[in-house]
Amino acid sequence: LEEACKECFPQDRESCGSEQWDRCCSQEIECHDIHCRGKVLGDLHPNTKVRVRETFTSDDDAKAEVSKGMSGRVLRVDSEGDAFIKFWMHEHDDEFIKQWVFRSTFWKYLELPERPERMRASKLAACLNTCAYDPARCAFQDLTKSKKKFKAYEKCVKACNMEACNKQAECKELLDAYSSCKQNIAESKVCSPLVKPPS
């Protein structure tokens, strides 16, 4: 989190001001997600099939455009979880590209068609994170003070369809692991505001 969050987030919303608070909230949610998304999606392995859900730019020197709708197969994975993937638009075409994709890019832009439960849990985690930002604004203690805000948050969470995940053992297990990870990260202060060393 940016250094300015240290003075007011998450303990003093008023002194933060709404813009600063929203930035701190967004950064905290993103930080927790970066540390915990792997609990839901796991790691890529050679021969894993992937599908591109949104056009993105590859993470290698080629900076190639990888288009929405393309399929791919992982060729190899390095020690940091980044993957070298062969992508194609139509499986039996001779046209394909081979590009490096960072682990964080995989989480954001690729789907695992052979692992539907992981995808379901990942979408639910993203949906709940959205609710944590809007309408909750990371101020969960304030929800109990405002019936309107509480109802808005409740409606948002309900729309995420958590019930469907809880009925599936694997989906529930993945989401529980993600929630536990976020709790551990919060307690570890890994996502605390950066403090500049004295000059």
CSV table of C-alpha atoms in Angstrom, one decimal:
chain,number,residue,atom,x,y,z
A,1,LEU,CA,0.0,0.0,0.0
A,2,GLU,CA,1.1,3.6,-0.6
A,3,GLU,CA,2.7,5.4,2.3
A,4,ALA,CA,-0.2,7.7,2.9
A,5,CYS,CA,-2.4,4.8,3.9
A,6,LYS,CA,-0.3,4.4,7.1
A,7,GLU,CA,-1.8,7.4,8.7
A,8,CYS,CA,-5.5,6.4,8.4
A,9,PHE,CA,-6.2,3.0,6.9
A,10,PRO,CA,-8.0,0.9,8.0
A,11,GLN,CA,-8.6,2.6,11.4
A,12,ASP,CA,-9.7,6.2,10.6
A,13,ARG,CA,-11.8,6.7,7.5
A,14,GLU,CA,-12.7,10.3,8.2
A,15,SER,CA,-9.1,11.5,8.4
A,16,CYS,CA,-8.3,9.6,5.2
A,17,GLY,CA,-10.8,11.3,3.0
A,18,SER,CA,-12.9,9.3,0.5
A,19,GLU,CA,-10.4,9.3,-2.4
A,20,GLN,CA,-7.4,8.2,-0.3
A,21,TRP,CA,-9.5,5.6,1.5
A,22,ASP,CA,-10.8,4.1,-1.7
A,23,ARG,CA,-7.2,3.9,-3.1
A,24,CYS,CA,-6.0,2.2,0.1
A,25,CYS,CA,-8.9,-0.2,0.0
A,26,SER,CA,-8.3,-1.1,-3.6
A,27,GLN,CA,-4.6,-1.6,-3.0
A,28,GLU,CA,-5.2,-3.9,0.0
A,29,ILE,CA,-7.7,-6.1,-1.9
A,30,GLU,CA,-5.3,-6.4,-4.8
A,31,CYS,CA,-2.3,-7.2,-2.5
A,32,HIS,CA,-4.3,-9.9,-0.7
A,33,ASP,CA,-5.4,-11.3,-4.1
A,34,ILE,CA,-1.8,-11.4,-5.5
A,35,HIS,CA,-0.7,-13.4,-2.5
A,36,CYS,CA,-3.7,-15.8,-2.4
A,37,ARG,CA,-5.0,-16.3,-6.0
A,38,GLY,CA,-2.7,-19.3,-6.4
A,39,LYS,CA,-4.7,-21.1,-3.7
A,40,VAL,CA,-7.7,-21.1,-6.0
A,41,LEU,CA,-6.2,-21.4,-9.5
A,42,GLY,CA,-3.1,-23.4,-8.6
A,43,ASP,CA,0.0,-23.5,-10.8
A,44,LEU,CA,0.3,-24.2,-14.5
A,45,HIS,CA,2.0,-27.4,-15.5
A,46,PRO,CA,3.3,-28.6,-18.8
A,47,ASN,CA,0.5,-29.9,-21.0
A,48,THR,CA,-2.2,-27.9,-19.2
A,49,LYS,CA,-4.8,-26.6,-21.6
A,50,VAL,CA,-5.8,-22.9,-21.3
A,51,ARG,CA,-8.3,-20.5,-23.0
A,52,VAL,CA,-7.9,-16.8,-23.4
A,53,ARG,CA,-10.8,-14.9,-21.8
A,54,GLU,CA,-9.6,-11.4,-22.6
A,55,THR,CA,-7.0,-10.1,-25.1
A,56,PHE,CA,-3.7,-9.3,-23.6
A,57,THR,CA,0.0,-8.6,-24.4
A,58,SER,CA,2.5,-11.4,-23.8
A,59,ASP,CA,5.1,-10.9,-21.1
A,60,ASP,CA,8.2,-11.6,-23.3
A,61,ASP,CA,10.2,-9.3,-25.5
A,62,ALA,CA,7.9,-9.9,-28.4
A,63,LYS,CA,5.0,-8.2,-26.6
A,64,ALA,CA,2.7,-10.2,-28.9
A,65,GLU,CA,-1.1,-9.7,-28.8
A,66,VAL,CA,-2.8,-12.9,-27.5
A,67,SER,CA,-6.4,-12.7,-28.6
A,68,LYS,CA,-9.6,-13.5,-26.7
A,69,GLY,CA,-11.0,-16.9,-27.8
A,70,MET,CA,-7.6,-18.4,-28.5
A,71,SER,CA,-6.7,-21.8,-26.9
A,72,GLY,CA,-3.3,-22.9,-25.8
A,73,ARG,CA,-1.2,-25.6,-24.2
A,74,VAL,CA,1.5,-25.1,-21.7
A,75,LEU,CA,4.9,-26.2,-23.0
A,76,ARG,CA,7.1,-25.5,-20.0
A,77,VAL,CA,7.0,-23.6,-16.7
A,78,ASP,CA,9.9,-21.9,-14.9
A,79,SER,CA,10.7,-21.8,-11.2
A,80,GLU,CA,8.6,-18.7,-10.7
A,81,GLY,CA,5.5,-20.2,-12.2
A,82,ASP,CA,5.7,-18.3,-15.4
A,83,ALA,CA,4.7,-20.4,-18.5
A,84,PHE,CA,5.8,-20.7,-22.1
A,85,ILE,CA,2.5,-21.4,-24.0
A,86,LYS,CA,1.6,-22.3,-27.5
A,87,PHE,CA,-1.5,-20.4,-28.5
A,88,TRP,CA,-3.8,-20.9,-31.6
A,89,MET,CA,-7.2,-19.7,-32.7
A,90,HIS,CA,-8.3,-22.9,-34.4
A,91,GLU,CA,-6.8,-26.2,-33.2
A,92,HIS,CA,-6.0,-27.7,-36.6
A,93,ASP,CA,-4.5,-24.5,-38.1
A,94,ASP,CA,-0.9,-24.3,-38.9
A,95,GLU,CA,-0.9,-20.7,-37.5
A,96,PHE,CA,0.1,-20.5,-33.8
A,97,ILE,CA,2.3,-18.3,-31.5
A,98,LYS,CA,4.5,-19.4,-28.6
A,99,GLN,CA,4.8,-16.8,-25.9
A,100,TRP,CA,5.8,-16.4,-22.2
A,101,VAL,CA,3.0,-15.5,-19.8
A,102,PHE,CA,3.7,-14.4,-16.2
A,103,ARG,CA,1.8,-16.2,-13.4
A,104,SER,CA,-0.1,-13.0,-12.6
A,105,THR,CA,-1.1,-12.7,-16.3
A,106,PHE,CA,-2.4,-16.3,-16.3
A,107,TRP,CA,-4.6,-15.5,-13.2
A,108,LYS,CA,-6.0,-12.4,-14.9
A,109,TYR,CA,-6.5,-13.5,-18.6
A,110,LEU,CA,-6.5,-17.2,-18.9
A,111,GLU,CA,-9.1,-19.9,-18.1
A,112,LEU,CA,-8.6,-23.6,-17.4
A,113,PRO,CA,-11.3,-25.4,-19.4
A,114,GLU,CA,-10.3,-28.7,-17.9
A,115,ARG,CA,-10.6,-27.4,-14.3
A,116,PRO,CA,-14.2,-25.9,-14.0
A,117,GLU,CA,-14.2,-26.0,-10.2
A,118,ARG,CA,-11.1,-23.9,-10.0
A,119,MET,CA,-12.6,-21.4,-12.4
A,120,ARG,CA,-15.8,-21.3,-10.5
A,121,ALA,CA,-14.0,-20.6,-7.2
A,122,SER,CA,-11.8,-18.0,-8.9
A,123,LYS,CA,-14.7,-16.1,-10.3
A,124,LEU,CA,-16.5,-16.2,-6.9
A,125,ALA,CA,-13.3,-14.9,-5.2
A,126,ALA,CA,-13.1,-12.1,-7.7
A,127,CYS,CA,-16.8,-11.3,-7.2
A,128,LEU,CA,-16.5,-11.2,-3.4
A,129,ASN,CA,-13.5,-8.9,-3.8
A,130,THR,CA,-15.6,-6.6,-5.9
A,131,CYS,CA,-18.2,-6.5,-3.1
A,132,ALA,CA,-15.5,-5.8,-0.5
A,133,TYR,CA,-14.6,-2.7,-2.6
A,134,ASP,CA,-18.0,-1.6,-3.6
A,135,PRO,CA,-20.3,-1.3,-1.7
A,136,ALA,CA,-18.3,-2.2,1.5
A,137,ARG,CA,-15.2,0.0,0.7
A,138,CYS,CA,-13.2,-2.2,3.2
A,139,ALA,CA,-15.2,-0.6,6.1
A,140,PHE,CA,-17.0,-3.7,7.2
A,141,GLN,CA,-17.5,-2.4,10.7
A,142,ASP,CA,-19.6,0.5,9.1
A,143,LEU,CA,-22.0,-2.0,7.5
A,144,THR,CA,-23.6,-2.7,10.9
A,145,LYS,CA,-24.3,1.0,11.4
A,146,SER,CA,-26.1,1.5,8.1
A,147,LYS,CA,-29.0,-0.7,7.1
A,148,LYS,CA,-28.8,0.6,3.5
A,149,LYS,CA,-25.1,-0.2,3.1
A,150,PHE,CA,-25.6,-3.6,4.8
A,151,LYS,CA,-28.4,-4.5,2.4
A,152,ALA,CA,-26.3,-3.3,-0.6
A,153,TYR,CA,-23.4,-5.5,0.5
A,154,GLU,CA,-25.7,-8.5,1.2
A,155,LYS,CA,-27.3,-8.1,-2.3
A,156,CYS,CA,-23.8,-8.0,-3.9
A,157,VAL,CA,-22.6,-11.1,-2.1
A,158,LYS,CA,-25.8,-13.0,-2.9
A,159,ALA,CA,-25.3,-12.1,-6.6
A,160,CYS,CA,-21.9,-13.9,-6.4
A,161,ASN,CA,-23.8,-17.2,-5.9
A,162,MET,CA,-21.7,-18.5,-3.0
A,163,GLU,CA,-24.3,-21.1,-2.3
A,164,ALA,CA,-23.6,-23.0,-5.6
A,165,CYS,CA,-19.9,-23.1,-4.6
A,166,ASN,CA,-20.6,-24.3,-1.1
A,167,LYS,CA,-22.6,-27.2,-2.5
A,168,GLN,CA,-19.5,-28.4,-4.5
A,169,ALA,CA,-16.9,-29.9,-2.2
A,170,GLU,CA,-13.9,-28.9,-4.3
A,171,CYS,CA,-15.1,-25.4,-4.9
A,172,LYS,CA,-15.8,-24.9,-1.2
A,173,GLU,CA,-12.4,-26.2,-0.3
A,174,LEU,CA,-10.6,-23.9,-2.8
A,175,LEU,CA,-12.6,-20.8,-1.6
A,176,ASP,CA,-11.9,-21.7,2.1
A,177,ALA,CA,-8.2,-22.0,1.3
A,178,TYR,CA,-8.3,-18.5,-0.4
A,179,SER,CA,-10.2,-17.0,2.6
A,180,SER,CA,-7.7,-18.5,5.1
A,181,CYS,CA,-4.8,-17.2,3.0
A,182,LYS,CA,-6.2,-13.7,3.0
A,183,GLN,CA,-6.7,-13.9,6.8
A,184,ASN,CA,-3.0,-15.0,7.2
A,185,ILE,CA,-1.8,-12.3,4.9
A,186,ALA,CA,-3.8,-9.6,6.8
A,187,GLU,CA,-2.3,-10.9,10.1
A,188,SER,CA,1.3,-11.0,8.7
A,189,LYS,CA,1.2,-7.3,7.7
A,190,VAL,CA,2.7,-8.2,4.3
A,191,CYS,CA,0.3,-5.7,2.7
A,192,SER,CA,0.9,-2.9,5.2
A,193,PRO,CA,1.7,0.6,3.9
A,194,LEU,CA,5.2,1.1,2.6
A,195,VAL,CA,7.3,3.3,4.8
A,196,LYS,CA,10.1,5.3,3.3
A,197,PRO,CA,13.4,4.9,5.1
A,198,PRO,CA,14.7,8.1,6.7
A,199,SER,CA,16.9,10.0,4.3
